[in-house]
Steps between C-alpha positions, in 0.01 A plus 500: 500500500404581142851428375468141624218434254619448145356732238603280209322174425743210489452139395453391864202738528342338193574150636333598830196632313472181297525289817218687670294493180544121477398454865222760539396604148505834319275676753613443856242558773489391862870412506717710727860596429583302814339190344685553170828526694422185696397303189827583323736486797582872501508755777196730491692805373624331180163449327393845621804658331443297183132595489580870541756490219267307270213738569714808431599352166150395393536123539218481751226721637405520865147582608436564866189312607510600866753611759665157507390338173650556159433358156787457252440473127794375293563664162574184299553694175776705660673183625485354149646823355788481747573140409476569123754784525762235562577594858576136582 
C-alpha cells in the first residue's frame, strides 16, 4: 500500500493544496476527506493519498481532534518556496 502513495511532491499536489486552500482556507476544520473528494469530483482515496504525501513533505500539518475529526493546517510558505524554485 505504501508504494501507491507518492513520496515526492509534484505540481498536481500543489494544485490540489491551492484548490482546497481557496475553498476552505489555510486551516481546515470540520471538513472530512470524503467531503473534499465530493467537492472536487475525486474518489475518496485520491485526496487521502495527496494529504499523506503533502504531510510527509511538510506542506501541511495534521492535528487529530478526535477519533473521526482532523484539522489540517496548510504551510503557505512552503508552497510559495516550491513555486519560486521554478518547478512549473
